[in-house]
Structure formats: structure tokens, C-alpha cells
Amino acid sequence: MSTPVYEALANSSVSWECASCGMPQFSTSLFNSFAVNTSNTFSTLTSNCSDDGTTTLPSPGPPMASSSPTHQASRRGHSVEKRKMRILTVNFQSARNKKEEISNLIDSSDPDIILGTETWLNSKFQNAELFPSNYELIRKDRIDGYGGVLIALKKDIIFERLHLDLDVEAIFIKISLARKASLIAGVLYRPPSSTPKYMEDLCQSIEDLHRQYFNSVCWIEGDLNLPDIDWETQSSSGNQNPLPVKQRFLTMVQDCDLQQIVSFPTRQNNCLDLFLTNRPTLLNKCVALPGISDHDIVLVESSAAANRSRPVKRKVFLWKHADMESLREDCLAFQQAFTDQFDRTSPVQAMWDNFKNSLLHLMEKHVPSKMTSTRFSQPWITRSLKQLTRRKKRCFDRAKASNTPEDYTKYLAVKKQTRKACRDAYHKYVEDIVSPDSTTNPKRFWSFINSKRCDSSGVAPLKSTDGSTYQDSASKCNILNSQFSSVFTRAGLVESSTDVAQQKRRHYPKTFFKAGIWIMESNGRGVGEG
């Protein structure tokens, strides 16, 4: 239950039962009635008694062995911690115009999940144009080009998208946690001009997911445009929105056992960007960061650990630094040895194995190599830009702490300067690729162009017959196998012997080129002219 409800019940004499475990309310009198007298009527077996009658026994010291092993520090001198998840809630107000700021935000905060509202995107914009390649992007755009929500998370996080029956601006995903647990993460947006029916559909979608995934951890972020709700008392404190809209949302929060943890304003003096969860003890931090619009960014850190796929490293040969002269000499020696060892009667498999192993050995010997790195960096983010970003963060913290117009004006000036520096650094990086480096190093130019043209996501998420969308490889393989087995039958794959015999007796004409003429031989006649 939420903290306000618990405090209200704790200070009253009302009897209640826990909604999760069904246990009744206990009081201290219940435990006092079952108290057991533990006094000892016999005298002590030793003479180690003090003047007041108490017995003092010598300490036995630490046990020689125990079932619980003692904690040992790591060899590097610090304990090993599980990787915490960092979540950003961002109100973009046009993500298409702030691509450089989004990349700078990711570089400075390194979030695992980004929950965004008011993206203002449409189908013309590819995911690769907005976010770096190490993030998976899930979007729901509005037709008119405004509003819209998205979830961006690192590609090594294992998840699947959950589909809603109602048409609302919301996205929900299911993330796999340790010990077969699951996390439901979602993002919502309610336009200020929406009707009470829209709020009803939005709350109904959350309640349906709550019933379906009752035991899962739940994180819901959203800009509901409800500034007139006092979250400390969970009551309405203004008239900016209709009362049925606010009451319906508060009822849903209480019924789903959710708690709103953002306790500071995110836009001027209003708390618009909300973060709801049913397990607040898993959240370690909730602070504000400088925003990229007129909304502040909310950073949440959690101790929940998501299951991640292991990165696949590849060996890359550096042919620019290869010893080509020695490689040519060894290849000629291998050619002579190969022709001396094998002839036309030699087994094909033995020749292929010798050929392949010899070439791989020569590459390892004369061509240096390296393993691909899983680290991702933005090459256009310079040291001066990082320093300016940290300066903006300090000005933001000072303005939040003092709440004075002077500090807030200074913060806005530094924010504007940082935005311009981001765009200038990115444009300079692109200009260096296009000219004059495009002629001397065309691979760098076309690699940049191809990364922005389309989304490279491999096999797209597939929807099964039950309506769920799956992201992991095993589920996608099973879906494809089921589809192929449903359209191809065993009878259709087997041909009769008569059909095979007729196919063998067919005569296919031969064609060849001679003296500028394409000649086709069919029944002894030649046709066609080039």
C-alpha cells in the first residue's frame, strides 16, 4: 500500500487486512497474550557470577566453520556491485530538432532506459537519425506530427513489447529480470485538451496490465498534464482539469497499488512528469537534471538488474598494417607445396581443409588483428563540449537550490550556449567527413551515410498468433517455424517418380556468343543476334 494510506491506517483503530497476503492487522496485545515465561529456577552450573547475580560467560570466539561463507573483498580492493539501472524521463518537445542534444545527454548520463513524451515525430524519421546505434527504439507517433511517446533502451537488454487493445498514447514493454522475475515499463501522455473518455481508456489499459502481470515490478512514466493534484495527500488541489479526470486517475493509482515518487517540480512550479511504481524500495535515487525543453529531466536509479545478452566480439584484421611482401612469399611457397601434395584424384574435403587452414595461418602470421569493442562513443563530442555540459549541470543545481531569478537567468544562458555548441560540433564533424576526407577515405563517408539511411536491427520483432510481440531470437525462430510448417506440407514437398523422370528428359537449349552473335542451339537451329 502507499505511504499515505499506511500512515492513515496506522494512527486509527480500524481493523484491516493486507491486500497482498490476506493477513489481518496485528497489535502488540496479540503477541503479549502468548508470552512464555523463560525464567530458570535452577542454579547456575558455574561459579562465574557477579555480585548482582548475573552470569558472565567467556566469549567462544568466531566459529571455525559455518554454512554461510564470510564476505571476501575482490582482488582489486573493492566489492563487486550489480549493475544498477539508470532511467531517464524526458519531455522532448520535438525530438527531430534536438538530435545533437539527445546524443550529448546520452553521453553525459549513460542511461539504460529512456522514457520520452512529446516526441513530435512521424513515419518520415528513421530511428537511426534520432538515437545512437547502441539503443533500441520503440515509438508510437501521432498522425498530426505532435504528441507521441517512445521508449529507448540499450540493445543488450532482453525485452518484449506489450500491445494494448485501446488507442491511447502509451507504450509498455516487459523486461526480463534475474530469478525469472519481470519488469513492466511504460510511458504515457495525456494531451491537455483530451476528454474524460481518453483518461478512462488510459487507466483501463494500466489496470488490464496490472491484472495480467500482478507479481511484476511496474514502472510507469508519463506527462499527464495534471498539475492540480497534491501527491503528498493524493487529492485534488485546483481547477485546471475536470474533477472526473483527476478522480479517475487517482482511483487507478490506488487500485493498482502505485506510488508517485517525483517530489519536485519539473516545469516551473508544477510537477507534470510523474514516475509511478509498485516497488519504491527498489529505487535508490530520484533527482532532476537539466532538460532539453521547458521540462526538467527526471533521473531514477534502481537496484533491479535486467537480464542482458552477452555482446559478441569479432576479430578484425588490420590489412593496412599487414606485411604484404612476406605474405606474397609464403603464398607462393604454399602454392608450390599444395600442387606437389595433391592431384586430381585427391579427396576434395582434404584439399579444402588444407587450403583453408593454410590461408588462416598465413593471415594470423602476417596480418595484425584486434577484437571489436562493445563500448560506444560519439566522436564529435569534444572535451570542451563535455566541460560546458558539466557547467550547465552546476548552474542548474545552483538555480534549483537558490530559486532566484538571477541564477535561473544564468542557467538559461548556459543552456542556450550548450545547445549551440552541440550543433556546431556535430556540423563540423559532418563537414570534415564530407570534405575533403570523402575522396581520400570514402569508407568513412559512406559508413556515416549508411548509418543514417535506415535502421539496422536484424530480424524485426515478430508477432505470434496470440497477439504478443517477441524480441528474443528463440521466440522469433519458433514463430517462423510455425509459419513455415503451416503453409508447407509434406505432401507438397514430395514429387512423384514420374515427374522427376519427365524433368530429366527435358531438353534445354544451349547458348553461346560468337562473332557478336548470341547463338541458341535448339533442334540444330541457331537463332538470335547481338
XYZ file of C-alpha atoms in Angstrom:
530
model
C 0.000 0.000 0.000
C 1.095 3.583 -0.446
C 2.697 5.587 2.362
C -0.281 7.978 2.957
C -2.705 5.051 3.220
C -0.416 3.192 5.612
C 0.020 6.218 7.872
C -3.732 6.810 7.942
C -4.433 3.218 8.973
C -1.588 3.108 11.498
C -3.000 6.021 13.524
C -6.539 4.658 13.712
C -8.330 1.792 15.413
C -9.875 0.480 12.198
C -9.361 -3.219 11.531
C -7.952 -4.030 8.115
C -6.382 -6.850 6.109
C -3.380 -6.759 3.804
C -4.422 -6.863 0.127
C -1.296 -8.809 -0.880
C -1.032 -11.603 1.723
C -4.510 -11.511 3.340
C -3.147 -11.325 6.908
C -5.174 -9.319 9.434
C -3.960 -6.319 11.374
C -1.848 -7.293 14.397
C -1.406 -5.447 17.674
C 1.056 -5.795 20.495
C -1.595 -7.328 22.762
C -1.799 -10.350 20.468
C 1.857 -11.162 20.993
C 1.762 -10.348 24.743
C -1.020 -12.900 25.291
C 1.252 -15.673 24.056
C 4.267 -14.672 26.174
C 6.212 -17.597 27.616
C 7.936 -17.472 30.985
C 11.612 -18.175 30.415
C 12.890 -17.852 33.980
C 15.329 -20.549 35.223
C 14.589 -21.902 38.726
C 17.781 -23.910 38.868
C 21.120 -22.590 39.991
C 23.921 -21.977 37.553
C 26.359 -24.730 36.737
C 29.367 -22.454 37.015
C 30.601 -20.036 39.578
C 31.120 -17.194 37.133
C 28.564 -14.989 38.850
C 28.862 -11.311 39.594
C 27.650 -9.523 42.698
C 24.262 -8.703 41.175
C 23.554 -12.341 40.331
C 24.162 -12.238 36.587
C 26.295 -14.865 34.941
C 29.177 -13.909 32.672
C 30.419 -16.474 30.214
C 33.633 -16.195 28.250
C 33.257 -15.487 24.528
C 33.694 -18.616 22.418
C 35.236 -16.571 19.595
C 34.441 -16.869 15.890
C 33.302 -20.282 14.631
C 35.821 -22.496 12.914
C 33.340 -23.209 10.109
C 29.834 -22.135 9.185
C 27.254 -22.713 6.480
C 27.333 -19.048 5.409
C 30.734 -18.115 3.935
C 32.318 -14.883 5.036
C 32.395 -11.997 2.571
C 35.674 -11.662 0.742
C 36.741 -8.483 -0.971
C 37.629 -8.602 -4.633
C 41.239 -8.675 -5.724
C 41.044 -5.097 -6.924
C 40.306 -3.884 -3.417
C 36.585 -3.100 -3.769
C 33.453 -5.159 -3.578
C 31.677 -6.224 -6.729
C 28.300 -4.490 -7.221
C 25.482 -5.431 -9.507
C 24.967 -3.032 -12.344
C 22.288 -0.520 -11.426
C 19.742 0.586 -13.974
C 19.515 4.269 -14.829
C 16.213 5.574 -16.191
C 15.613 8.987 -17.736
C 12.178 10.518 -18.182
C 12.388 13.167 -20.887
C 9.840 15.552 -22.363
C 11.388 16.227 -25.787
C 9.033 18.734 -27.394
C 10.284 17.791 -30.871
C 12.990 15.139 -30.801
C 13.681 15.669 -34.501
C 15.110 19.142 -33.814
C 17.264 18.042 -30.864
C 19.245 15.101 -32.191
C 22.564 16.606 -31.095
C 21.313 17.353 -27.578
C 19.929 13.825 -27.238
C 23.334 12.352 -28.122
C 25.053 14.681 -25.666
C 22.543 13.730 -22.956
C 23.219 10.022 -23.530
C 26.976 10.594 -23.444
C 26.839 12.501 -20.140
C 24.302 10.377 -18.215
C 24.651 6.896 -19.835
C 21.024 5.771 -19.257
C 19.845 2.206 -19.690
C 16.239 3.209 -20.440
C 14.788 6.484 -21.744
C 11.057 7.102 -21.396
C 10.075 10.039 -23.597
C 6.953 12.071 -24.280
C 6.011 14.730 -26.845
C 8.376 13.404 -29.493
C 6.592 15.175 -32.390
C 7.693 12.507 -34.879
C 6.148 10.800 -37.885
C 6.997 7.945 -40.227
C 9.435 10.073 -42.251
C 12.056 9.923 -39.492
C 14.121 6.774 -39.022
C 15.268 5.637 -35.601
C 18.918 5.840 -36.664
C 18.519 9.582 -37.248
C 17.482 10.211 -33.648
C 19.407 7.863 -31.343
C 22.837 6.192 -31.408
C 23.154 2.724 -32.857
C 23.550 1.019 -29.461
C 19.935 1.840 -28.479
C 16.729 0.065 -29.474
C 13.880 2.487 -30.126
C 10.140 1.797 -29.764
C 7.838 4.593 -30.906
C 4.190 5.451 -31.135
C 3.747 8.553 -33.265
C 0.654 10.640 -33.667
C -0.761 11.229 -37.136
C -0.725 15.033 -36.858
C 3.003 15.097 -36.003
C 2.578 16.236 -32.396
C 2.461 14.362 -29.115
C 3.861 10.863 -29.389
C 5.804 8.680 -26.960
C 8.898 6.471 -27.177
C 10.994 4.043 -25.175
C 14.711 3.787 -25.908
C 16.779 1.120 -24.185
C 20.193 -0.407 -24.688
C 20.266 -3.254 -27.167
C 21.686 -5.783 -24.730
C 18.559 -5.600 -22.522
C 16.173 -8.505 -23.167
C 12.585 -7.297 -23.564
C 9.360 -7.746 -25.482
C 6.694 -5.225 -26.413
C 3.196 -5.480 -24.954
C 0.300 -4.424 -27.145
C -2.734 -2.542 -25.878
C -6.310 -3.018 -27.004
C -7.213 0.669 -26.636
C -5.955 3.512 -28.828
C -4.026 5.739 -26.408
C -0.608 7.375 -26.480
C 1.148 4.732 -24.407
C 3.858 2.094 -24.826
C 4.521 -0.829 -22.483
C 7.347 -3.355 -22.555
C 8.219 -6.401 -20.457
C 11.858 -6.602 -19.340
C 13.358 -9.832 -18.086
C 14.932 -9.600 -14.615
C 17.032 -12.003 -12.594
C 15.464 -15.113 -11.000
C 12.728 -15.284 -13.655
C 11.169 -12.021 -12.472
C 9.810 -9.413 -14.867
C 9.514 -5.648 -15.058
C 6.696 -3.777 -16.810
C 7.918 -0.390 -18.018
C 5.592 2.081 -19.700
C 5.292 5.664 -20.849
C 2.067 7.691 -21.113
C 0.978 11.039 -22.472
C -2.359 12.796 -21.994
C -2.931 15.931 -24.084
C -4.359 18.880 -22.121
C -7.394 19.037 -24.414
C -8.287 15.349 -24.117
C -11.693 14.164 -22.979
C -12.601 12.145 -19.854
C -13.072 9.160 -22.184
C -9.370 9.324 -23.064
C -8.411 9.207 -19.374
C -10.783 6.274 -18.887
C -9.097 4.325 -21.708
C -5.650 5.191 -20.367
C -6.460 3.993 -16.861
C -8.231 0.910 -18.184
C -5.085 -0.088 -20.100
C -2.963 0.162 -16.943
C -5.476 -1.813 -14.900
C -5.582 -4.584 -17.508
C -1.796 -4.906 -17.399
C -1.863 -4.864 -13.592
C -4.258 -7.820 -13.531
C -2.241 -9.710 -16.116
C 1.180 -9.095 -14.513
C 0.189 -8.827 -10.867
C 3.534 -10.018 -9.436
C 5.764 -7.975 -11.757
C 7.659 -4.802 -10.903
C 5.958 -1.802 -12.508
C 7.481 1.487 -13.697
C 5.170 3.976 -15.393
C 6.336 7.402 -16.503
C 4.161 9.997 -18.105
C 3.225 13.583 -18.673
C -0.442 13.531 -17.692
C -0.784 17.354 -17.505
C -2.267 17.124 -14.012
C -0.624 19.991 -12.090
C -3.569 20.359 -9.696
C -3.009 17.048 -7.868
C -1.315 17.129 -4.468
C 0.659 13.875 -4.448
C 1.502 14.042 -0.752
C -2.167 13.704 0.157
C -3.313 12.229 -3.191
C -6.085 14.786 -3.503
C -7.161 17.477 -5.950
C -5.966 20.982 -5.153
C -7.033 23.056 -8.179
C -9.471 23.556 -11.032
C -7.231 23.274 -14.095
C -8.671 19.872 -15.066
C -12.154 18.373 -14.709
C -12.722 16.626 -11.422
C -13.752 13.262 -13.007
C -10.424 13.144 -14.882
C -8.380 13.596 -11.706
C -10.522 11.280 -9.618
C -10.308 8.501 -12.209
C -6.525 8.698 -12.321
C -6.190 8.748 -8.514
C -8.512 5.760 -8.243
C -6.384 3.822 -10.719
C -3.192 4.662 -8.780
C -4.700 3.359 -5.536
C -6.277 0.254 -7.093
C -3.004 -0.744 -8.761
C -1.023 -0.064 -5.564
C 1.191 2.537 -7.272
C 3.168 5.310 -5.651
C 4.305 8.554 -7.284
C 7.938 9.258 -6.317
C 8.710 12.577 -8.055
C 8.517 15.123 -5.239
C 9.892 18.202 -7.031
C 8.519 20.442 -9.812
C 9.538 19.513 -13.343
C 8.119 22.512 -15.226
C 8.162 25.874 -13.469
C 6.328 25.233 -10.168
C 4.307 22.230 -11.344
C 5.059 18.514 -11.119
C 3.950 17.312 -14.552
C 6.359 14.440 -15.261
C 5.332 11.568 -12.995
C 7.045 8.279 -12.116
C 4.752 5.586 -10.673
C 5.930 2.291 -9.221
C 4.587 -0.512 -7.068
C 8.019 -1.286 -5.569
C 9.505 2.010 -4.322
C 12.107 0.147 -2.267
C 13.890 -0.852 -5.500
C 14.542 2.808 -6.365
C 17.688 4.338 -4.901
C 17.653 7.837 -6.360
C 15.243 10.287 -7.972
C 16.773 13.648 -8.931
C 16.284 16.363 -11.527
C 18.636 17.008 -14.451
C 18.779 19.926 -16.898
C 16.154 19.377 -19.563
C 16.311 19.811 -23.326
C 12.917 21.586 -23.358
C 10.971 23.624 -20.815
C 10.591 20.423 -18.747
C 13.319 19.145 -16.447
C 14.601 15.596 -16.850
C 13.992 13.083 -14.061
C 16.819 10.613 -13.364
C 15.891 7.440 -11.477
C 18.381 4.814 -10.328
C 17.198 1.331 -9.399
C 18.818 -1.716 -7.847
C 16.835 -4.005 -10.157
C 19.154 -5.839 -12.546
C 17.893 -6.625 -16.040
C 18.949 -9.725 -17.927
C 21.297 -8.747 -20.721
C 22.558 -10.591 -23.753
C 26.302 -11.084 -23.937
C 27.995 -8.940 -26.571
C 29.515 -10.820 -29.475
C 33.106 -9.831 -30.219
C 34.606 -10.287 -33.670
C 38.201 -10.403 -34.839
C 39.055 -7.671 -37.347
C 42.189 -7.926 -39.486
C 44.127 -4.675 -39.974
C 45.200 -5.001 -43.590
C 46.743 -1.521 -43.628
C 49.497 -2.766 -41.307
C 49.998 -6.164 -42.971
C 53.428 -7.403 -44.131
C 52.440 -7.874 -47.743
C 55.897 -8.876 -49.052
C 56.271 -11.737 -46.604
C 52.649 -12.723 -47.251
C 53.292 -12.987 -51.011
C 56.397 -15.118 -50.481
C 54.608 -17.521 -48.165
C 51.630 -17.743 -50.553
C 53.920 -18.722 -53.420
C 55.564 -21.363 -51.230
C 52.145 -22.658 -50.228
C 51.091 -22.832 -53.886
C 54.067 -24.996 -54.758
C 53.560 -27.258 -51.733
C 49.867 -27.645 -52.490
C 50.412 -28.719 -56.102
C 53.104 -31.177 -55.034
C 50.918 -32.749 -52.350
C 47.567 -33.059 -54.161
C 46.386 -34.078 -57.620
C 43.059 -34.683 -59.389
C 42.453 -37.917 -57.525
C 42.851 -36.360 -54.062
C 39.749 -36.037 -51.859
C 38.031 -32.685 -52.175
C 37.493 -32.330 -48.425
C 41.167 -32.910 -47.654
C 42.224 -30.301 -50.230
C 39.741 -27.766 -48.886
C 40.832 -28.273 -45.273
C 44.475 -27.824 -46.208
C 43.713 -24.739 -48.278
C 41.593 -23.090 -45.592
C 43.893 -23.826 -42.658
C 46.980 -22.689 -44.543
C 45.433 -19.353 -45.528
C 44.183 -18.713 -41.995
C 47.636 -19.468 -40.640
C 49.228 -17.011 -43.081
C 46.735 -14.291 -42.094
C 47.439 -14.812 -38.400
C 51.171 -14.670 -39.094
C 51.425 -11.573 -41.313
C 48.256 -9.529 -40.692
C 47.738 -7.904 -37.256
C 44.246 -8.058 -35.776
C 42.113 -6.719 -32.974
C 38.820 -7.617 -31.288
C 35.818 -5.366 -31.748
C 34.875 -3.318 -28.708
C 31.366 -3.082 -27.284
C 31.962 0.423 -25.994
C 30.161 3.185 -27.851
C 31.251 6.792 -28.096
C 30.211 9.868 -30.021
C 33.341 11.052 -31.886
C 32.046 14.581 -32.336
C 31.576 15.231 -28.586
C 34.791 17.032 -27.703
C 36.365 17.740 -24.330
C 35.267 21.375 -24.410
C 31.664 20.302 -25.038
C 31.785 17.932 -22.059
C 33.129 20.728 -19.859
C 30.330 23.028 -20.992
C 27.774 20.281 -20.238
C 29.100 19.916 -16.693
C 28.964 23.688 -16.282
C 25.304 23.658 -17.320
C 24.621 20.981 -14.693
C 26.250 23.104 -11.964
C 24.229 26.178 -12.962
C 21.059 24.089 -12.943
C 21.737 22.756 -9.443
C 22.508 26.252 -8.173
C 19.305 27.675 -9.659
C 17.247 24.846 -8.128
C 18.794 25.349 -4.712
C 18.572 29.156 -4.558
C 15.362 29.595 -6.604
C 16.389 33.146 -7.528
C 15.786 34.870 -10.890
C 19.498 35.733 -11.246
C 20.677 32.118 -11.037
C 17.861 30.915 -13.266
C 18.725 33.521 -15.926
C 22.362 32.453 -15.822
C 21.328 28.823 -16.217
C 19.193 29.612 -19.275
C 22.117 31.443 -20.872
C 24.476 28.497 -20.328
C 21.786 26.108 -21.588
C 21.444 28.101 -24.803
C 25.218 28.176 -25.200
C 25.441 24.407 -24.751
C 22.734 23.792 -27.348
C 24.584 25.918 -29.909
C 27.900 24.225 -29.092
C 26.324 20.781 -29.640
C 25.057 21.703 -33.077
C 28.311 23.391 -34.098
C 30.406 20.396 -33.012
C 28.158 17.949 -34.880
C 28.061 20.032 -38.064
C 31.840 20.437 -38.020
C 32.240 16.681 -37.669
C 29.967 16.089 -40.670
C 31.804 18.713 -42.747
C 35.125 17.022 -42.024
C 33.692 13.742 -43.293
C 32.208 15.194 -46.480
C 35.081 17.474 -47.468
C 37.900 16.869 -48.151
C 38.148 13.467 -46.480
C 35.475 11.926 -48.706
C 37.944 11.462 -51.577
C 40.861 10.100 -49.536
C 38.742 7.940 -47.200
C 35.422 7.125 -48.914
C 34.700 4.266 -46.496
C 34.309 6.700 -43.607
C 31.926 8.849 -45.640
C 29.686 6.006 -46.803
C 29.662 4.380 -43.381
C 28.245 7.590 -41.960
C 25.649 7.863 -44.746
C 24.518 4.252 -44.420
C 24.140 4.582 -40.649
C 21.640 7.404 -41.162
C 19.708 5.934 -44.078
C 17.977 3.010 -42.422
C 17.651 1.110 -39.184
C 19.900 -1.905 -38.777
C 18.010 -4.117 -36.352
C 18.370 -7.576 -37.938
C 15.160 -9.547 -37.895
C 12.385 -7.232 -36.738
C 10.215 -8.144 -33.720
C 7.607 -10.728 -34.709
C 4.023 -11.094 -33.552
C 2.786 -14.556 -32.667
C -0.719 -15.956 -33.087
C -1.654 -14.917 -29.541
C -1.049 -11.242 -30.396
C 2.180 -10.804 -28.385
C 5.340 -9.391 -29.934
C 8.632 -11.151 -29.218
C 12.152 -9.763 -29.444
C 14.451 -12.644 -28.430
C 15.963 -14.958 -31.036
C 14.463 -18.204 -29.746
C 10.891 -16.901 -29.838
C 11.351 -15.463 -33.336
C 12.708 -18.797 -34.572
C 9.691 -20.632 -33.168
C 7.296 -18.148 -34.784
C 8.972 -18.548 -38.195
C 8.994 -22.345 -37.890
C 5.308 -22.376 -37.050
C 4.543 -20.155 -40.034
C 6.553 -22.276 -42.475
C 5.087 -25.538 -41.201
C 1.569 -24.150 -41.624
C 1.985 -23.246 -45.312
C 4.256 -26.081 -46.464
C 3.031 -29.657 -46.160
C 4.938 -32.868 -46.521
C 2.796 -33.935 -49.480
C 3.716 -30.767 -51.358
C 7.444 -31.373 -50.940
C 7.458 -34.936 -52.314
C 7.405 -35.337 -56.071
C 6.387 -38.481 -57.820
C 8.959 -40.528 -59.704
C 7.116 -39.862 -62.977
C 7.525 -36.089 -62.608
C 11.214 -36.475 -61.857
C 11.729 -38.695 -64.893
C 9.966 -36.212 -67.162
C 12.142 -33.393 -65.816
C 15.291 -35.371 -66.673
C 14.142 -35.951 -70.290
C 13.587 -32.251 -70.923
C 15.977 -30.684 -73.424
C 17.330 -27.254 -72.542
C 18.790 -25.228 -75.460
C 22.446 -24.229 -75.341
C 23.511 -20.637 -75.916
C 26.946 -19.236 -76.702
C 28.412 -15.998 -78.027
C 30.345 -15.994 -81.291
C 31.405 -13.087 -83.503
C 28.999 -10.660 -81.838
C 26.040 -13.060 -82.194
C 24.168 -14.847 -79.413
C 23.524 -18.349 -80.833
C 20.918 -20.690 -79.299
C 21.054 -24.301 -80.369
C 17.632 -25.923 -80.334
C 16.975 -28.903 -82.601
C 20.064 -27.953 -84.640
C 18.962 -24.398 -85.417
C 20.562 -21.160 -84.293
C 18.547 -18.030 -83.507
C 19.246 -14.575 -82.081
C 21.628 -11.819 -82.998
C 23.638 -9.448 -80.793
